[in-house]
Amino acid sequence: MKALVIEKDAIRRNAAAVKARAGSAAIYAVLTGDGYGAGLVELARLLREEGIGRFAVSEPADAAALRKAGFVDEELLMLRSTTEREELEELMDLNVVCTIGSHDTGVALNGLAEARSTVVEAHIEIDTGLGFGGFLASEPEKVLSMYRYLPNVALSGIYTQLSSGGRGEQAAAQLETFRQVVEAVHTAGFETGTVHAAGSSALMGTGEARLDAVRVGSAFLGRCRRSRGDGLTTVGWGEATLEEIRWLPKGHTVGAGRPVKLRKPTRVAVLPVGSQNGFGVGRPPEGGLWAQLRAWMGARRRFVTIGEKRARVIGQIGALETLVDVTDLKCSSGDKAVFPLDPLYARGLKREYR
């Protein structure tokens, strides 16, 4: 038995914390990466039950899956600018709000809408320094041309993505740059619609980038950059049954990659999960040297829980198997072990909502 466990009540608590932090700002639940590993449709349904009705995706296939699952009236925002004709046509068929991050995308989208004698809704993306896409903030005339020359596109929003998790001096400077672009649009006599910049970390941090709306993904799983007292709970853990258990003599070498020589006779159990299942895999630490050092120390002291007791991982986590020291535990093959697991990196495990 190997499973990724998602606790529904924890997601509900996190949704409540996000809503409290967002205040009057609209919330787009970001469902990229199969709902950050929690399951695209499953997570969307749970969040809809908590009153969240706007969702953001990065692939047309995700939008199609949501519509097929019954998300018919909910607003879906595509968080990727594309010039691919087939993708744009599919997004239009699905009534998805598109992203325009370049002149070419705007022209392509407007042309397809004109050919259909319809109007398509879209948001403008501004690149304030992250670099992944969008109009450069230093070229406001290109942004204004989208408002002037796309009669078949209804521009209902404008947004940017902030670096450094939306925190720090760099993110603050990017936010100010974005505000200047928004002001330029207003000065030219156009309405921007919904203005949004904050992701999970920015929202749960200072909240300065809250604006009209926020885009929240990892915070629903409690796996964004955290602040003390943020009200979030870490969601997701792994479960697997122990396989072979045996005694190994002092001096025996165990593990691959960086073999470990046992200092005393040790009773070891084989856990049938490893790095290929996502065990021991996580996001790079944010912050400076101390944050990286803490992450490194944590990686050296990995434990699993068997019953109510912790068991130390011996050596490196393997690709498919991991050795655990159970010398001082009463356990046998088939007993359940629980271990930390980020849903985003979980592979080859059955996903269970509980």
mmCIF file of C-alpha atoms in Angstrom:
data_model
loop_
_atom_site.group_PDB
_atom_site.id
_atom_site.type_symbol
_atom_site.label_atom_id
_atom_site.label_comp_id
_atom_site.label_asym_id
_atom_site.label_seq_id
_atom_site.Cartn_x
_atom_site.Cartn_y
_atom_site.Cartn_z
ATOM 1 C CA MET A 1 0.000 0.000 0.000
ATOM 2 C CA LYS A 2 1.388 3.381 -1.030
ATOM 3 C CA ALA A 3 -0.711 6.536 -0.891
ATOM 4 C CA LEU A 4 -0.587 10.314 -0.975
ATOM 5 C CA VAL A 5 -3.042 11.583 1.644
ATOM 6 C CA ILE A 6 -4.793 14.944 1.247
ATOM 7 C CA GLU A 7 -6.641 16.160 4.332
ATOM 8 C CA LYS A 8 -9.828 17.959 3.328
ATOM 9 C CA ASP A 9 -10.292 19.786 6.628
ATOM 10 C CA ALA A 10 -6.778 21.215 6.363
ATOM 11 C CA ILE A 11 -7.556 22.635 2.923
ATOM 12 C CA ARG A 12 -10.775 24.107 4.283
ATOM 13 C CA ARG A 13 -8.850 25.809 7.090
ATOM 14 C CA ASN A 14 -6.313 27.142 4.617
ATOM 15 C CA ALA A 15 -9.082 28.441 2.356
ATOM 16 C CA ALA A 16 -10.553 30.301 5.321
ATOM 17 C CA ALA A 17 -7.144 31.823 6.104
ATOM 18 C CA VAL A 18 -6.698 32.869 2.472
ATOM 19 C CA LYS A 19 -10.158 34.454 2.330
ATOM 20 C CA ALA A 20 -9.518 36.353 5.551
ATOM 21 C CA ARG A 21 -6.192 37.614 4.204
ATOM 22 C CA ALA A 22 -7.658 38.537 0.811
ATOM 23 C CA GLY A 23 -10.412 40.652 2.331
ATOM 24 C CA SER A 24 -12.456 42.263 -0.433
ATOM 25 C CA ALA A 25 -10.061 41.116 -3.189
ATOM 26 C CA ALA A 26 -11.338 38.425 -5.547
ATOM 27 C CA ILE A 27 -9.543 35.073 -5.351
ATOM 28 C CA TYR A 28 -8.339 33.117 -8.361
ATOM 29 C CA ALA A 29 -7.542 29.566 -7.265
ATOM 30 C CA VAL A 30 -4.481 28.591 -9.311
ATOM 31 C CA LEU A 31 -4.650 24.923 -10.322
ATOM 32 C CA THR A 32 -1.421 24.540 -12.296
ATOM 33 C CA GLY A 33 0.556 21.315 -11.955
ATOM 34 C CA ASP A 34 -2.587 19.210 -11.442
ATOM 35 C CA GLY A 35 -3.658 21.408 -8.567
ATOM 36 C CA TYR A 36 -0.108 21.473 -7.159
ATOM 37 C CA GLY A 37 -0.324 17.692 -7.024
ATOM 38 C CA ALA A 38 -3.573 17.625 -5.065
ATOM 39 C CA GLY A 39 -5.664 16.846 -8.141
ATOM 40 C CA LEU A 40 -7.060 19.450 -10.513
ATOM 41 C CA VAL A 41 -10.766 18.619 -10.288
ATOM 42 C CA GLU A 42 -10.724 17.326 -6.696
ATOM 43 C CA LEU A 43 -9.103 20.494 -5.372
ATOM 44 C CA ALA A 44 -11.348 22.741 -7.473
ATOM 45 C CA ARG A 45 -14.475 21.029 -6.147
ATOM 46 C CA LEU A 46 -13.348 21.389 -2.553
ATOM 47 C CA LEU A 47 -12.516 25.069 -3.032
ATOM 48 C CA ARG A 48 -15.825 25.697 -4.759
ATOM 49 C CA GLU A 49 -17.565 24.299 -1.687
ATOM 50 C CA GLU A 50 -15.674 26.960 0.283
ATOM 51 C CA GLY A 51 -17.100 29.737 -1.887
ATOM 52 C CA ILE A 52 -14.279 30.205 -4.393
ATOM 53 C CA GLY A 53 -15.578 30.530 -7.945
ATOM 54 C CA ARG A 54 -12.659 31.784 -10.023
ATOM 55 C CA PHE A 55 -9.918 29.464 -11.216
ATOM 56 C CA ALA A 56 -6.666 29.872 -13.141
ATOM 57 C CA VAL A 57 -4.937 27.272 -15.306
ATOM 58 C CA SER A 58 -1.949 27.168 -17.639
ATOM 59 C CA GLU A 59 -3.110 24.548 -20.155
ATOM 60 C CA PRO A 60 -6.250 24.342 -22.326
ATOM 61 C CA ALA A 61 -6.562 20.683 -21.330
ATOM 62 C CA ASP A 62 -6.990 21.731 -17.688
ATOM 63 C CA ALA A 63 -9.733 24.159 -18.639
ATOM 64 C CA ALA A 64 -11.445 21.413 -20.650
ATOM 65 C CA ALA A 65 -11.246 19.017 -17.688
ATOM 66 C CA LEU A 66 -12.871 21.574 -15.392
ATOM 67 C CA ARG A 67 -15.681 22.342 -17.810
ATOM 68 C CA LYS A 68 -16.302 18.617 -18.305
ATOM 69 C CA ALA A 69 -16.403 18.150 -14.518
ATOM 70 C CA GLY A 70 -19.253 20.620 -14.229
ATOM 71 C CA PHE A 71 -17.477 23.952 -13.792
ATOM 72 C CA VAL A 72 -19.710 25.527 -16.400
ATOM 73 C CA ASP A 73 -20.392 29.001 -15.041
ATOM 74 C CA GLU A 74 -17.150 29.600 -13.143
ATOM 75 C CA GLU A 75 -14.602 32.035 -14.569
ATOM 76 C CA LEU A 76 -11.496 30.298 -15.863
ATOM 77 C CA LEU A 77 -8.376 32.363 -16.531
ATOM 78 C CA MET A 78 -5.592 31.085 -18.766
ATOM 79 C CA LEU A 79 -2.286 32.183 -17.199
ATOM 80 C CA ARG A 80 -0.203 31.754 -20.333
ATOM 81 C CA SER A 81 -0.060 33.871 -23.447
ATOM 82 C CA THR A 82 -0.117 31.808 -26.630
ATOM 83 C CA THR A 83 -0.247 32.427 -30.367
ATOM 84 C CA GLU A 84 -1.105 28.811 -31.232
ATOM 85 C CA ARG A 85 -4.299 28.900 -33.301
ATOM 86 C CA GLU A 86 -5.569 25.539 -32.029
ATOM 87 C CA GLU A 87 -5.034 26.525 -28.397
ATOM 88 C CA LEU A 88 -6.747 29.878 -28.843
ATOM 89 C CA GLU A 89 -9.723 28.284 -30.589
ATOM 90 C CA GLU A 90 -10.066 25.696 -27.821
ATOM 91 C CA LEU A 91 -9.927 28.413 -25.164
ATOM 92 C CA MET A 92 -12.628 30.344 -27.006
ATOM 93 C CA ASP A 93 -14.787 27.225 -27.307
ATOM 94 C CA LEU A 94 -14.438 26.726 -23.544
ATOM 95 C CA ASN A 95 -15.253 30.375 -22.776
ATOM 96 C CA VAL A 96 -11.920 30.886 -21.024
ATOM 97 C CA VAL A 97 -10.499 34.320 -20.219
ATOM 98 C CA CYS A 98 -7.268 34.443 -22.233
ATOM 99 C CA THR A 99 -3.978 36.153 -21.425
ATOM 100 C CA ILE A 100 -2.433 38.607 -23.881
ATOM 101 C CA GLY A 101 1.263 39.006 -23.222
ATOM 102 C CA SER A 102 2.434 40.135 -26.628
ATOM 103 C CA HIS A 103 1.320 42.042 -29.723
ATOM 104 C CA ASP A 104 1.232 38.788 -31.710
ATOM 105 C CA THR A 105 -1.099 37.121 -29.207
ATOM 106 C CA GLY A 106 -3.442 40.091 -29.222
ATOM 107 C CA VAL A 107 -3.631 40.196 -33.011
ATOM 108 C CA ALA A 108 -4.124 36.432 -33.282
ATOM 109 C CA LEU A 109 -6.875 36.389 -30.657
ATOM 110 C CA ASN A 110 -8.672 39.367 -32.163
ATOM 111 C CA GLY A 111 -8.512 37.847 -35.654
ATOM 112 C CA LEU A 112 -10.042 34.567 -34.513
ATOM 113 C CA ALA A 113 -12.784 36.363 -32.614
ATOM 114 C CA GLU A 114 -13.539 38.553 -35.631
ATOM 115 C CA ALA A 115 -13.778 35.481 -37.879
ATOM 116 C CA ARG A 116 -16.372 34.064 -35.470
ATOM 117 C CA SER A 117 -18.236 37.375 -35.218
ATOM 118 C CA THR A 118 -17.813 37.324 -31.472
ATOM 119 C CA VAL A 119 -15.925 39.027 -28.661
ATOM 120 C CA VAL A 120 -13.458 37.158 -26.448
ATOM 121 C CA GLU A 121 -12.470 38.184 -22.945
ATOM 122 C CA ALA A 122 -8.809 38.601 -21.973
ATOM 123 C CA HIS A 123 -6.389 39.989 -19.395
ATOM 124 C CA ILE A 124 -3.182 41.860 -20.224
ATOM 125 C CA GLU A 125 0.047 40.486 -18.714
ATOM 126 C CA ILE A 126 2.852 42.921 -17.780
ATOM 127 C CA ASP A 127 6.460 41.816 -17.319
ATOM 128 C CA THR A 128 7.863 43.849 -14.424
ATOM 129 C CA GLY A 129 11.034 41.813 -14.091
ATOM 130 C CA LEU A 130 10.221 38.133 -13.769
ATOM 131 C CA GLY A 131 10.929 37.540 -17.443
ATOM 132 C CA PHE A 132 8.603 34.633 -18.235
ATOM 133 C CA GLY A 133 6.220 36.638 -20.403
ATOM 134 C CA GLY A 134 4.159 39.755 -20.837
ATOM 135 C CA PHE A 135 4.537 43.260 -22.225
ATOM 136 C CA LEU A 136 7.593 45.064 -20.903
ATOM 137 C CA ALA A 137 6.606 47.705 -18.385
ATOM 138 C CA SER A 138 9.054 50.056 -20.138
ATOM 139 C CA GLU A 139 6.961 49.934 -23.322
ATOM 140 C CA PRO A 140 3.541 51.287 -22.301
ATOM 141 C CA GLU A 141 2.607 52.259 -25.875
ATOM 142 C CA LYS A 142 2.551 48.588 -26.862
ATOM 143 C CA VAL A 143 0.201 47.943 -23.950
ATOM 144 C CA LEU A 144 -2.045 50.843 -24.947
ATOM 145 C CA SER A 145 -2.203 49.566 -28.530
ATOM 146 C CA MET A 146 -4.041 46.500 -27.241
ATOM 147 C CA TYR A 147 -6.760 48.741 -25.806
ATOM 148 C CA ARG A 148 -6.957 50.820 -28.982
ATOM 149 C CA TYR A 149 -6.874 48.277 -31.795
ATOM 150 C CA LEU A 150 -8.540 45.031 -30.675
ATOM 151 C CA PRO A 151 -12.280 45.605 -31.229
ATOM 152 C CA ASN A 152 -13.133 41.918 -30.786
ATOM 153 C CA VAL A 153 -11.307 41.519 -27.465
ATOM 154 C CA ALA A 154 -12.872 42.666 -24.196
ATOM 155 C CA LEU A 155 -9.955 43.495 -21.891
ATOM 156 C CA SER A 156 -11.329 42.769 -18.426
ATOM 157 C CA GLY A 157 -8.123 42.645 -16.399
ATOM 158 C CA ILE A 158 -4.403 43.349 -16.165
ATOM 159 C CA TYR A 159 -1.803 41.554 -14.069
ATOM 160 C CA THR A 160 1.854 40.922 -13.354
ATOM 161 C CA GLN A 161 3.882 38.256 -11.585
ATOM 162 C CA LEU A 162 6.287 39.273 -8.842
ATOM 163 C CA SER A 163 9.674 37.735 -8.118
ATOM 164 C CA SER A 164 11.004 36.721 -4.671
ATOM 165 C CA GLY A 165 7.611 35.352 -3.712
ATOM 166 C CA GLY A 166 6.212 38.886 -3.887
ATOM 167 C CA ARG A 167 8.320 40.011 -0.929
ATOM 168 C CA GLY A 168 11.358 42.198 -0.433
ATOM 169 C CA GLU A 169 12.663 45.343 -2.080
ATOM 170 C CA GLN A 170 12.769 43.847 -5.573
ATOM 171 C CA ALA A 171 9.130 42.782 -5.441
ATOM 172 C CA ALA A 172 8.145 46.181 -4.015
ATOM 173 C CA ALA A 173 9.891 47.901 -6.919
ATOM 174 C CA GLN A 174 8.140 45.614 -9.401
ATOM 175 C CA LEU A 175 4.781 46.373 -7.815
ATOM 176 C CA GLU A 176 5.398 50.114 -8.102
ATOM 177 C CA THR A 177 6.384 49.684 -11.758
ATOM 178 C CA PHE A 178 3.178 47.745 -12.380
ATOM 179 C CA ARG A 179 1.110 50.465 -10.736
ATOM 180 C CA GLN A 180 2.685 53.003 -13.075
ATOM 181 C CA VAL A 181 1.616 50.931 -16.097
ATOM 182 C CA VAL A 182 -1.936 50.687 -14.729
ATOM 183 C CA GLU A 183 -1.973 54.430 -14.169
ATOM 184 C CA ALA A 184 -0.773 55.006 -17.755
ATOM 185 C CA VAL A 185 -3.725 52.974 -19.033
ATOM 186 C CA HIS A 186 -6.135 54.995 -16.898
ATOM 187 C CA THR A 187 -4.561 58.287 -18.001
ATOM 188 C CA ALA A 188 -5.068 57.266 -21.631
ATOM 189 C CA GLY A 189 -8.773 56.938 -20.894
ATOM 190 C CA PHE A 190 -9.126 53.149 -20.720
ATOM 191 C CA GLU A 191 -10.508 50.902 -17.989
ATOM 192 C CA THR A 192 -8.223 48.119 -16.828
ATOM 193 C CA GLY A 193 -10.823 45.921 -15.178
ATOM 194 C CA THR A 194 -9.501 43.570 -12.503
ATOM 195 C CA VAL A 195 -5.940 44.438 -11.431
ATOM 196 C CA HIS A 196 -3.939 41.657 -9.791
ATOM 197 C CA ALA A 197 -0.336 40.948 -8.834
ATOM 198 C CA ALA A 198 -0.150 38.923 -5.608
ATOM 199 C CA GLY A 199 0.448 35.193 -5.526
ATOM 200 C CA SER A 200 0.319 32.995 -2.439
ATOM 201 C CA SER A 201 3.495 34.216 -0.752
ATOM 202 C CA ALA A 202 2.802 37.889 -1.426
ATOM 203 C CA LEU A 203 -0.739 37.592 -0.083
ATOM 204 C CA MET A 204 0.229 35.703 3.081
ATOM 205 C CA GLY A 205 3.181 38.054 3.664
ATOM 206 C CA THR A 206 2.707 41.805 3.751
ATOM 207 C CA GLY A 207 -0.423 41.807 1.612
ATOM 208 C CA GLU A 208 0.674 45.044 -0.096
ATOM 209 C CA ALA A 209 0.129 43.498 -3.552
ATOM 210 C CA ARG A 210 -3.460 42.474 -2.812
ATOM 211 C CA LEU A 211 -5.095 44.985 -5.244
ATOM 212 C CA ASP A 212 -8.407 43.927 -6.882
ATOM 213 C CA ALA A 213 -7.672 40.211 -6.934
ATOM 214 C CA VAL A 214 -5.097 37.638 -5.849
ATOM 215 C CA ARG A 215 -3.917 34.404 -7.443
ATOM 216 C CA VAL A 216 -3.539 31.660 -4.854
ATOM 217 C CA GLY A 217 -2.267 28.128 -5.387
ATOM 218 C CA SER A 218 0.329 26.749 -2.990
ATOM 219 C CA ALA A 219 -1.216 28.547 0.014
ATOM 220 C CA PHE A 220 -4.240 26.245 -0.166
ATOM 221 C CA LEU A 221 -1.823 23.413 0.617
ATOM 222 C CA GLY A 222 0.113 25.459 3.161
ATOM 223 C CA ARG A 223 3.232 25.114 1.024
ATOM 224 C CA CYS A 224 4.002 28.702 0.084
ATOM 225 C CA ARG A 225 6.604 30.867 1.777
ATOM 226 C CA ARG A 226 5.309 30.957 5.331
ATOM 227 C CA SER A 227 4.960 33.633 8.004
ATOM 228 C CA ARG A 228 4.528 33.055 11.718
ATOM 229 C CA GLY A 229 0.862 32.991 12.619
ATOM 230 C CA ASP A 230 -0.342 32.902 9.011
ATOM 231 C CA GLY A 231 -3.075 30.391 9.900
ATOM 232 C CA LEU A 232 -2.005 27.852 7.268
ATOM 233 C CA THR A 233 -1.647 24.109 7.737
ATOM 234 C CA THR A 234 0.748 22.005 5.675
ATOM 235 C CA VAL A 235 -1.305 19.610 3.543
ATOM 236 C CA GLY A 236 -0.193 16.224 2.244
ATOM 237 C CA TRP A 237 1.688 13.257 3.571
ATOM 238 C CA GLY A 238 2.670 9.830 2.341
ATOM 239 C CA GLU A 239 1.817 6.385 3.641
ATOM 240 C CA ALA A 240 3.421 3.053 2.804
ATOM 241 C CA THR A 241 3.677 -0.379 4.418
ATOM 242 C CA LEU A 242 7.032 -1.654 5.597
ATOM 243 C CA GLU A 243 8.590 -4.442 3.590
ATOM 244 C CA GLU A 244 11.474 -6.634 4.714
ATOM 245 C CA ILE A 245 12.768 -6.124 8.276
ATOM 246 C CA ARG A 246 16.049 -7.645 9.419
ATOM 247 C CA TRP A 247 19.132 -7.200 11.614
ATOM 248 C CA LEU A 248 22.383 -6.056 10.054
ATOM 249 C CA PRO A 249 25.767 -6.361 11.820
ATOM 250 C CA LYS A 250 28.029 -3.568 12.985
ATOM 251 C CA GLY A 251 30.231 -2.363 10.119
ATOM 252 C CA HIS A 252 27.767 -3.406 7.418
ATOM 253 C CA THR A 253 27.499 -0.906 4.568
ATOM 254 C CA VAL A 254 24.019 0.199 3.511
ATOM 255 C CA GLY A 255 22.585 2.583 0.966
ATOM 256 C CA ALA A 256 23.488 3.757 -2.505
ATOM 257 C CA GLY A 257 25.105 6.992 -3.648
ATOM 258 C CA ARG A 258 26.684 7.744 -0.267
ATOM 259 C CA PRO A 259 26.937 4.390 1.547
ATOM 260 C CA VAL A 260 26.718 4.441 5.333
ATOM 261 C CA LYS A 261 28.684 2.071 7.575
ATOM 262 C CA LEU A 262 26.624 0.970 10.574
ATOM 263 C CA ARG A 263 28.235 1.791 13.923
ATOM 264 C CA LYS A 264 26.353 -0.937 15.802
ATOM 265 C CA PRO A 265 24.046 -3.878 15.089
ATOM 266 C CA THR A 266 20.911 -2.303 13.600
ATOM 267 C CA ARG A 267 17.430 -3.529 12.867
ATOM 268 C CA VAL A 268 16.427 -2.020 9.518
ATOM 269 C CA ALA A 269 13.147 -1.862 7.627
ATOM 270 C CA VAL A 270 12.724 -1.283 3.925
ATOM 271 C CA LEU A 271 10.220 1.427 3.000
ATOM 272 C CA PRO A 272 9.129 0.914 -0.638
ATOM 273 C CA VAL A 273 9.223 4.608 -1.590
ATOM 274 C CA GLY A 274 12.044 6.879 -2.642
ATOM 275 C CA SER A 275 12.958 10.034 -4.479
ATOM 276 C CA GLN A 276 11.148 8.877 -7.624
ATOM 277 C CA ASN A 277 7.966 8.900 -5.542
ATOM 278 C CA GLY A 278 8.739 12.412 -4.272
ATOM 279 C CA PHE A 279 10.023 11.387 -0.824
ATOM 280 C CA GLY A 280 12.736 13.831 0.184
ATOM 281 C CA VAL A 281 12.046 16.063 -2.812
ATOM 282 C CA GLY A 282 10.948 19.638 -2.281
ATOM 283 C CA ARG A 283 11.057 23.216 -3.435
ATOM 284 C CA PRO A 284 14.406 25.030 -3.231
ATOM 285 C CA PRO A 285 14.616 27.016 0.023
ATOM 286 C CA GLU A 286 13.774 30.700 -0.229
ATOM 287 C CA GLY A 287 15.844 33.281 1.570
ATOM 288 C CA GLY A 288 19.512 33.646 2.372
ATOM 289 C CA LEU A 289 22.282 31.448 3.691
ATOM 290 C CA TRP A 290 20.553 30.594 6.966
ATOM 291 C CA ALA A 291 17.422 29.373 5.171
ATOM 292 C CA GLN A 292 19.555 27.156 2.947
ATOM 293 C CA LEU A 293 21.497 25.854 5.948
ATOM 294 C CA ARG A 294 18.286 24.985 7.799
ATOM 295 C CA ALA A 295 17.008 23.143 4.739
ATOM 296 C CA TRP A 296 20.294 21.221 4.445
ATOM 297 C CA MET A 297 20.208 20.233 8.119
ATOM 298 C CA GLY A 298 16.605 19.124 7.762
ATOM 299 C CA ALA A 299 17.523 16.919 4.811
ATOM 300 C CA ARG A 300 20.169 15.197 6.968
ATOM 301 C CA ARG A 301 17.651 14.383 9.696
ATOM 302 C CA ARG A 302 14.767 12.720 7.941
ATOM 303 C CA PHE A 303 12.282 10.600 9.875
ATOM 304 C CA VAL A 304 9.180 8.540 9.240
ATOM 305 C CA THR A 305 6.485 7.766 11.781
ATOM 306 C CA ILE A 306 5.564 4.174 12.625
ATOM 307 C CA GLY A 307 2.700 3.922 15.047
ATOM 308 C CA GLU A 308 3.295 6.920 17.280
ATOM 309 C CA LYS A 309 7.095 6.831 17.193
ATOM 310 C CA ARG A 310 9.639 8.292 14.837
ATOM 311 C CA ALA A 311 12.170 6.186 12.982
ATOM 312 C CA ARG A 312 15.295 7.700 11.450
ATOM 313 C CA VAL A 313 16.094 7.288 7.775
ATOM 314 C CA ILE A 314 19.473 5.628 7.321
ATOM 315 C CA GLY A 315 21.716 7.303 4.772
ATOM 316 C CA GLN A 316 20.364 8.756 1.563
ATOM 317 C CA ILE A 317 16.823 8.232 0.376
ATOM 318 C CA GLY A 318 17.000 5.787 -2.518
ATOM 319 C CA ALA A 319 15.316 6.096 -5.877
ATOM 320 C CA LEU A 320 12.633 3.486 -5.118
ATOM 321 C CA GLU A 321 13.397 2.291 -1.587
ATOM 322 C CA THR A 322 14.483 3.811 1.702
ATOM 323 C CA LEU A 323 16.084 2.196 4.751
ATOM 324 C CA VAL A 324 14.747 3.034 8.205
ATOM 325 C CA ASP A 325 16.269 2.306 11.620
ATOM 326 C CA VAL A 326 13.668 0.401 13.677
ATOM 327 C CA THR A 327 16.043 -1.008 16.298
ATOM 328 C CA ASP A 328 14.051 0.451 19.198
ATOM 329 C CA LEU A 329 10.584 0.012 17.711
ATOM 330 C CA LYS A 330 8.112 -2.819 17.893
ATOM 331 C CA CYS A 331 7.027 -3.269 14.292
ATOM 332 C CA SER A 332 6.770 -5.883 11.589
ATOM 333 C CA SER A 333 6.406 -6.172 7.844
ATOM 334 C CA GLY A 334 3.092 -4.729 6.708
ATOM 335 C CA ASP A 335 2.952 -2.029 9.368
ATOM 336 C CA LYS A 336 2.177 1.461 8.111
ATOM 337 C CA ALA A 337 4.781 4.203 7.948
ATOM 338 C CA VAL A 338 3.843 7.850 7.519
ATOM 339 C CA PHE A 339 6.287 10.335 5.988
ATOM 340 C CA PRO A 340 6.339 13.961 4.797
ATOM 341 C CA LEU A 341 5.476 14.332 1.112
ATOM 342 C CA ASP A 342 4.829 17.418 -0.976
ATOM 343 C CA PRO A 343 1.903 16.576 -3.317
ATOM 344 C CA LEU A 344 3.565 18.551 -6.097
ATOM 345 C CA TYR A 345 6.353 15.980 -6.319
ATOM 346 C CA ALA A 346 4.404 12.815 -5.468
ATOM 347 C CA ARG A 347 4.578 10.136 -8.156
ATOM 348 C CA GLY A 348 3.325 6.567 -8.367
ATOM 349 C CA LEU A 349 1.127 6.792 -5.262
ATOM 350 C CA LYS A 350 -2.625 6.543 -5.052
ATOM 351 C CA ARG A 351 -4.114 9.913 -4.067
ATOM 352 C CA GLU A 352 -6.652 9.744 -1.252
ATOM 353 C CA TYR A 353 -8.789 12.616 0.046
ATOM 354 C CA ARG A 354 -9.730 12.106 3.682
#
